[in-house]
Short mmCIF file of C-alpha atoms in Angstrom, two decimals:
data_model
loop_
_atom_site.label_atom_id
_atom_site.label_comp_id
_atom_site.label_asym_id
_atom_site.label_seq_id
_atom_site.Cartn_x
_atom_site.Cartn_y
_atom_site.Cartn_z
CA MET A 1 16.16 -8.90 45.28
CA ARG A 2 16.58 -11.74 47.77
CA ASP A 3 19.44 -14.21 48.13
CA ASN A 4 21.94 -14.11 45.32
CA LEU A 5 25.42 -15.24 46.34
CA ARG A 6 26.80 -14.43 42.92
CA VAL A 7 25.87 -10.82 43.23
CA LEU A 8 27.07 -10.76 46.81
CA LEU A 9 30.54 -12.07 45.93
CA LYS A 10 30.76 -9.68 42.97
CA ARG A 11 29.95 -6.85 45.41
CA LEU A 12 32.91 -7.84 47.63
CA LEU A 13 35.21 -7.78 44.66
CA GLU A 14 33.88 -4.46 43.38
CA PHE A 15 34.45 -2.75 46.67
CA ASP A 16 38.02 -3.94 46.82
CA ILE A 17 37.65 -5.84 50.08
CA ASP A 18 41.04 -7.53 50.86
CA PHE A 19 39.66 -11.06 51.40
CA VAL A 20 40.46 -14.71 50.79
CA LEU A 21 37.56 -16.93 49.75
CA ALA A 22 37.29 -19.94 52.07
CA GLY A 23 34.75 -22.62 52.91
CA GLY A 24 32.55 -24.44 50.46
CA LEU A 25 32.96 -22.04 47.55
CA ALA A 26 36.74 -22.36 47.81
CA ALA A 27 36.33 -26.11 47.74
CA VAL A 28 34.42 -25.67 44.46
CA VAL A 29 37.32 -23.75 43.00
CA HIS A 30 39.63 -26.64 43.78
CA GLY A 31 37.25 -29.02 42.10
CA SER A 32 34.97 -30.30 44.85
CA PRO A 33 31.37 -30.99 43.85
CA VAL A 34 29.95 -29.69 47.12
CA VAL A 35 26.89 -27.50 47.45
CA THR A 36 26.98 -24.46 49.73
CA GLN A 37 24.52 -21.84 51.01
CA ASP A 38 26.83 -19.19 52.19
CA ILE A 39 30.01 -17.27 51.51
CA ASP A 40 32.93 -17.64 53.85
CA ILE A 41 35.70 -15.07 53.63
CA CYS A 42 38.85 -14.54 55.68
CA ILE A 43 39.89 -10.91 56.20
CA ALA A 44 41.85 -8.84 58.67
CA ILE A 45 39.18 -7.48 60.96
CA ASN A 46 40.37 -3.88 61.28
CA GLU A 47 38.90 -0.41 60.96
CA VAL A 48 39.79 -0.12 57.26
CA GLU A 49 38.38 -3.37 56.09
CA VAL A 50 35.26 -3.18 58.24
CA ARG A 51 34.56 0.32 56.91
CA LYS A 52 34.87 -1.04 53.34
CA LEU A 53 32.63 -3.98 54.18
CA ARG A 54 30.03 -1.71 55.66
CA ASN A 55 30.10 0.43 52.59
CA ALA A 56 29.77 -2.58 50.36
CA LEU A 57 26.87 -4.00 52.29
CA LYS A 58 25.10 -0.84 53.42
CA ASP A 59 22.05 -1.23 51.13
CA LEU A 60 21.72 -5.01 51.80
CA LYS A 61 20.48 -4.76 55.48
CA PRO A 62 23.50 -6.62 56.85
CA ARG A 63 22.67 -8.01 60.28
CA HIS A 64 24.19 -10.40 62.77
CA ARG A 65 22.33 -13.66 62.44
CA MET A 66 23.36 -16.07 65.21
CA ASN A 67 20.54 -15.18 67.50
CA PRO A 68 17.13 -15.51 65.73
CA ASN A 69 15.50 -13.25 68.30
CA PHE A 70 17.94 -10.41 68.09
CA LYS A 71 19.70 -9.39 64.84
CA PRO A 72 21.42 -6.03 65.25
CA SER A 73 22.65 -4.23 62.17
CA PHE A 74 26.26 -4.76 61.13
CA LEU A 75 26.31 -1.09 60.15
CA GLU A 76 26.11 -0.18 63.85
CA TYR A 77 27.61 -3.20 65.66
CA PRO A 78 30.24 -3.87 66.65
CA GLU A 79 31.14 -0.29 67.57
CA SER A 80 34.57 -1.42 68.73
CA LEU A 81 36.49 -4.13 66.92
CA GLU A 82 38.59 -5.09 69.93
CA GLY A 83 38.47 -8.79 70.47
CA VAL A 84 36.25 -9.40 67.49
CA GLN A 85 37.49 -12.46 65.58
CA ASN A 86 34.48 -13.57 63.51
CA ILE A 87 31.34 -11.93 62.27
CA TYR A 88 28.36 -14.00 61.09
CA LEU A 89 25.95 -12.00 58.92
CA GLU A 90 22.82 -12.40 56.82
CA THR A 91 22.06 -9.88 54.15
CA ASP A 92 19.45 -9.37 51.50
CA LEU A 93 21.75 -11.19 49.10
CA GLY A 94 22.54 -14.13 51.43
CA VAL A 95 24.63 -15.36 54.28
CA LEU A 96 28.20 -14.12 54.72
CA ASP A 97 30.64 -15.36 57.32
CA ILE A 98 33.67 -13.15 58.02
CA LEU A 99 36.55 -14.84 59.73
CA SER A 100 39.84 -13.31 60.84
CA GLU A 101 41.63 -16.61 61.64
CA LEU A 102 41.27 -20.14 60.40
CA LYS A 103 42.58 -22.73 62.81
CA PRO A 104 44.98 -24.51 62.56
CA VAL A 105 46.51 -22.60 59.67
CA GLY A 106 46.44 -19.17 61.26
CA SER A 107 45.63 -15.57 60.69
CA PHE A 108 44.52 -13.77 57.54
CA GLU A 109 48.06 -12.89 56.62
CA THR A 110 49.13 -16.49 56.59
CA ILE A 111 46.01 -17.58 54.73
CA LYS A 112 46.57 -14.82 52.19
CA GLU A 113 50.27 -15.66 51.73
CA ASN A 114 49.36 -19.22 50.76
CA ALA A 115 46.28 -18.36 48.67
CA ILE A 116 45.89 -18.84 44.94
CA ALA A 117 44.46 -16.18 42.72
CA ILE A 118 41.71 -16.79 40.14
CA SER A 119 40.18 -14.42 37.59
CA LEU A 120 36.51 -13.88 38.38
CA TYR A 121 34.12 -11.27 36.92
CA GLY A 122 37.08 -9.21 35.83
CA TYR A 123 38.79 -9.15 39.18
CA GLN A 124 41.52 -11.13 40.86
CA CYS A 125 39.90 -13.27 43.64
CA LYS A 126 42.11 -14.85 46.25
CA VAL A 127 41.14 -18.35 47.23
CA ILE A 128 42.45 -20.37 50.22
CA ALA A 129 45.05 -22.96 49.17
CA LEU A 130 44.01 -26.52 48.88
CA ASP A 131 46.44 -27.73 51.60
CA ASP A 132 45.19 -25.06 53.99
CA LEU A 133 41.57 -25.97 53.31
CA ILE A 134 42.31 -29.63 54.00
CA ALA A 135 44.04 -28.76 57.23
CA ILE A 136 41.05 -26.65 58.34
CA LYS A 137 38.46 -29.28 57.40
CA GLU A 138 40.49 -31.97 59.32
CA THR A 139 39.79 -30.13 62.51
CA MET A 140 36.00 -29.84 61.92
CA ASN A 141 33.43 -32.27 63.08
CA ARG A 142 30.36 -31.43 61.07
CA PRO A 143 29.16 -34.05 58.59
CA LYS A 144 29.32 -31.67 55.65
CA ASP A 145 32.93 -30.86 56.49
CA LYS A 146 33.80 -34.47 56.66
CA GLU A 147 32.28 -35.07 53.27
CA THR A 148 34.12 -32.08 51.79
CA LEU A 149 37.40 -33.36 53.28
CA LEU A 150 37.04 -36.66 51.39
CA HIS A 151 36.64 -34.72 48.17
CA LEU A 152 39.53 -32.41 48.92
CA ARG A 153 41.84 -35.33 49.79
CA ALA A 154 40.88 -37.05 46.57
CA LEU A 155 41.63 -33.82 44.60
CA LYS A 156 44.96 -33.54 46.36
CA LYS A 157 45.87 -37.08 45.44
CA LYS A 158 44.79 -36.46 41.83
CA SER A 159 46.83 -33.29 41.55
CA LYS A 160 49.94 -35.13 42.85
CA GLY A 161 49.36 -37.87 40.25
CA SER A 162 49.05 -35.52 37.31
CA MET B 1 24.65 -16.01 71.33
CA LEU B 2 23.90 -12.31 71.36
CA GLN B 3 23.45 -10.77 74.75
CA LYS B 4 22.46 -7.35 75.89
CA LYS B 5 24.21 -6.26 79.01
CA ASN B 6 23.83 -2.76 80.51
CA ASP B 7 22.99 -1.15 77.15
CA THR B 8 25.94 -2.74 75.46
CA VAL B 9 25.73 -5.42 72.77
CA SER B 10 28.12 -8.30 72.51
CA ILE B 11 28.70 -9.85 69.10
CA PRO B 12 27.04 -13.13 68.54
CA VAL B 13 29.38 -16.08 67.85
CA ARG B 14 28.86 -19.55 66.62
CA ASP B 15 28.51 -21.74 69.68
CA GLU B 16 30.72 -24.63 68.75
CA GLY B 17 32.02 -26.69 71.62
CA THR B 18 29.29 -25.89 74.16
CA VAL B 19 27.14 -28.88 73.22
CA SER B 20 23.54 -28.62 74.33
CA SER B 21 22.14 -31.32 72.17
CA PRO B 22 23.59 -34.09 69.95
CA GLU B 23 23.05 -31.96 66.84
CA SER B 24 24.42 -28.76 68.38
CA GLY B 25 27.41 -27.48 66.39
CA LEU B 26 26.96 -30.13 63.66
CA ILE B 27 24.82 -27.88 61.54
CA ASP B 28 24.41 -24.10 61.33
CA GLU B 29 20.84 -23.60 62.49
CA SER B 30 20.92 -19.93 61.56
CA LEU B 31 21.20 -21.04 57.91
CA ILE B 32 17.93 -22.88 58.32
CA GLU B 33 16.35 -19.80 59.97
CA HIS B 34 17.59 -17.75 57.04
CA THR B 35 16.25 -20.18 54.42
CA LEU B 36 12.84 -20.23 56.14
CA SER B 37 12.66 -16.48 55.85
CA LEU B 38 12.61 -16.86 52.05
CA SER B 39 9.51 -17.63 50.03
CA PHE B 40 9.55 -20.75 47.81
CA GLU B 41 10.17 -18.67 44.70
CA GLU B 42 13.02 -16.89 46.46
CA ARG B 43 14.57 -20.18 47.45
CA ILE B 44 14.42 -21.36 43.82
CA GLU B 45 16.03 -18.11 42.62
CA ALA B 46 18.70 -18.35 45.32
CA HIS B 47 19.44 -21.91 44.33
CA GLU B 48 19.75 -20.92 40.71
CA ALA B 49 22.10 -17.99 41.50
CA ALA B 50 24.23 -20.29 43.73
CA ARG B 51 24.36 -22.88 40.87
CA GLN B 52 25.53 -20.19 38.49
CA LEU B 53 28.16 -18.99 40.95
CA VAL B 54 29.42 -22.53 41.35
CA LYS B 55 29.73 -22.78 37.55
CA ASP B 56 31.65 -19.54 37.43
CA LEU B 57 34.03 -20.62 40.19
CA GLN B 58 34.53 -24.04 38.59
CA LYS B 59 35.49 -22.33 35.37
CA ALA B 60 37.88 -19.90 37.05
CA GLY B 61 39.41 -22.76 39.06
CA ASN B 62 39.88 -24.90 36.02
CA GLU B 63 41.60 -22.00 34.17
CA HIS B 64 43.93 -21.49 37.20
CA TYR B 65 44.94 -25.14 37.32
CA ALA B 66 45.31 -25.30 33.57
CA ARG B 67 47.74 -22.36 33.66
CA GLN B 68 49.60 -23.93 36.58
CA SER B 69 50.05 -27.22 34.84
CA LYS B 70 51.48 -25.45 31.80
CA GLY B 71 54.02 -23.69 33.97
CA PRO B 72 55.74 -20.40 33.21
CA SER B 73 56.04 -19.73 29.48
#
């Protein structure tokens, strides 16, 4: 099977990864009509969570994707997690970005504390709070982030009005 | 970008901020590389799966906000 973000997200839930959904898919949860091609999650990058992630992804050929000429396996690298903040992967089910901190909001713990919980595929899935997502998008310069920000601000205004 | 130094491997990072072209950092070029690795049929299937995921998340999000607007019972 090739790219299927639905199955990939289910896999993360099934393997009990302690994550908060962020990025475009989180914007969708809050009501934004954006389209996205990847899954962004915020986790604490530590031995326990990375072991669980490797277990969840082991049959999906997870590999680091940022250099098209050299894509080492996530199952082997990084050997040490010291200083690792973000991990950008592609897998046989699609692209997965793993982030330990989301500026300017802060670390995983802060993101998790503010997150909302939705019921998805029989699991509780944590999703970054709308205010946090807006704060993050405000610091980004990519056209797609600017567009998403407009949607999120409109959603925020609407939620205040209701 | 990923570098090999003395048999060690450093983890590749997104190169935001070190602008080498006007487009650098504005799009994720590795996403394009990834999409190009798929056949046309696989891209269609991926799109359909992503569309279904979006529907599932919209439904779950709507349920969350509906519960929230009702408040504690």
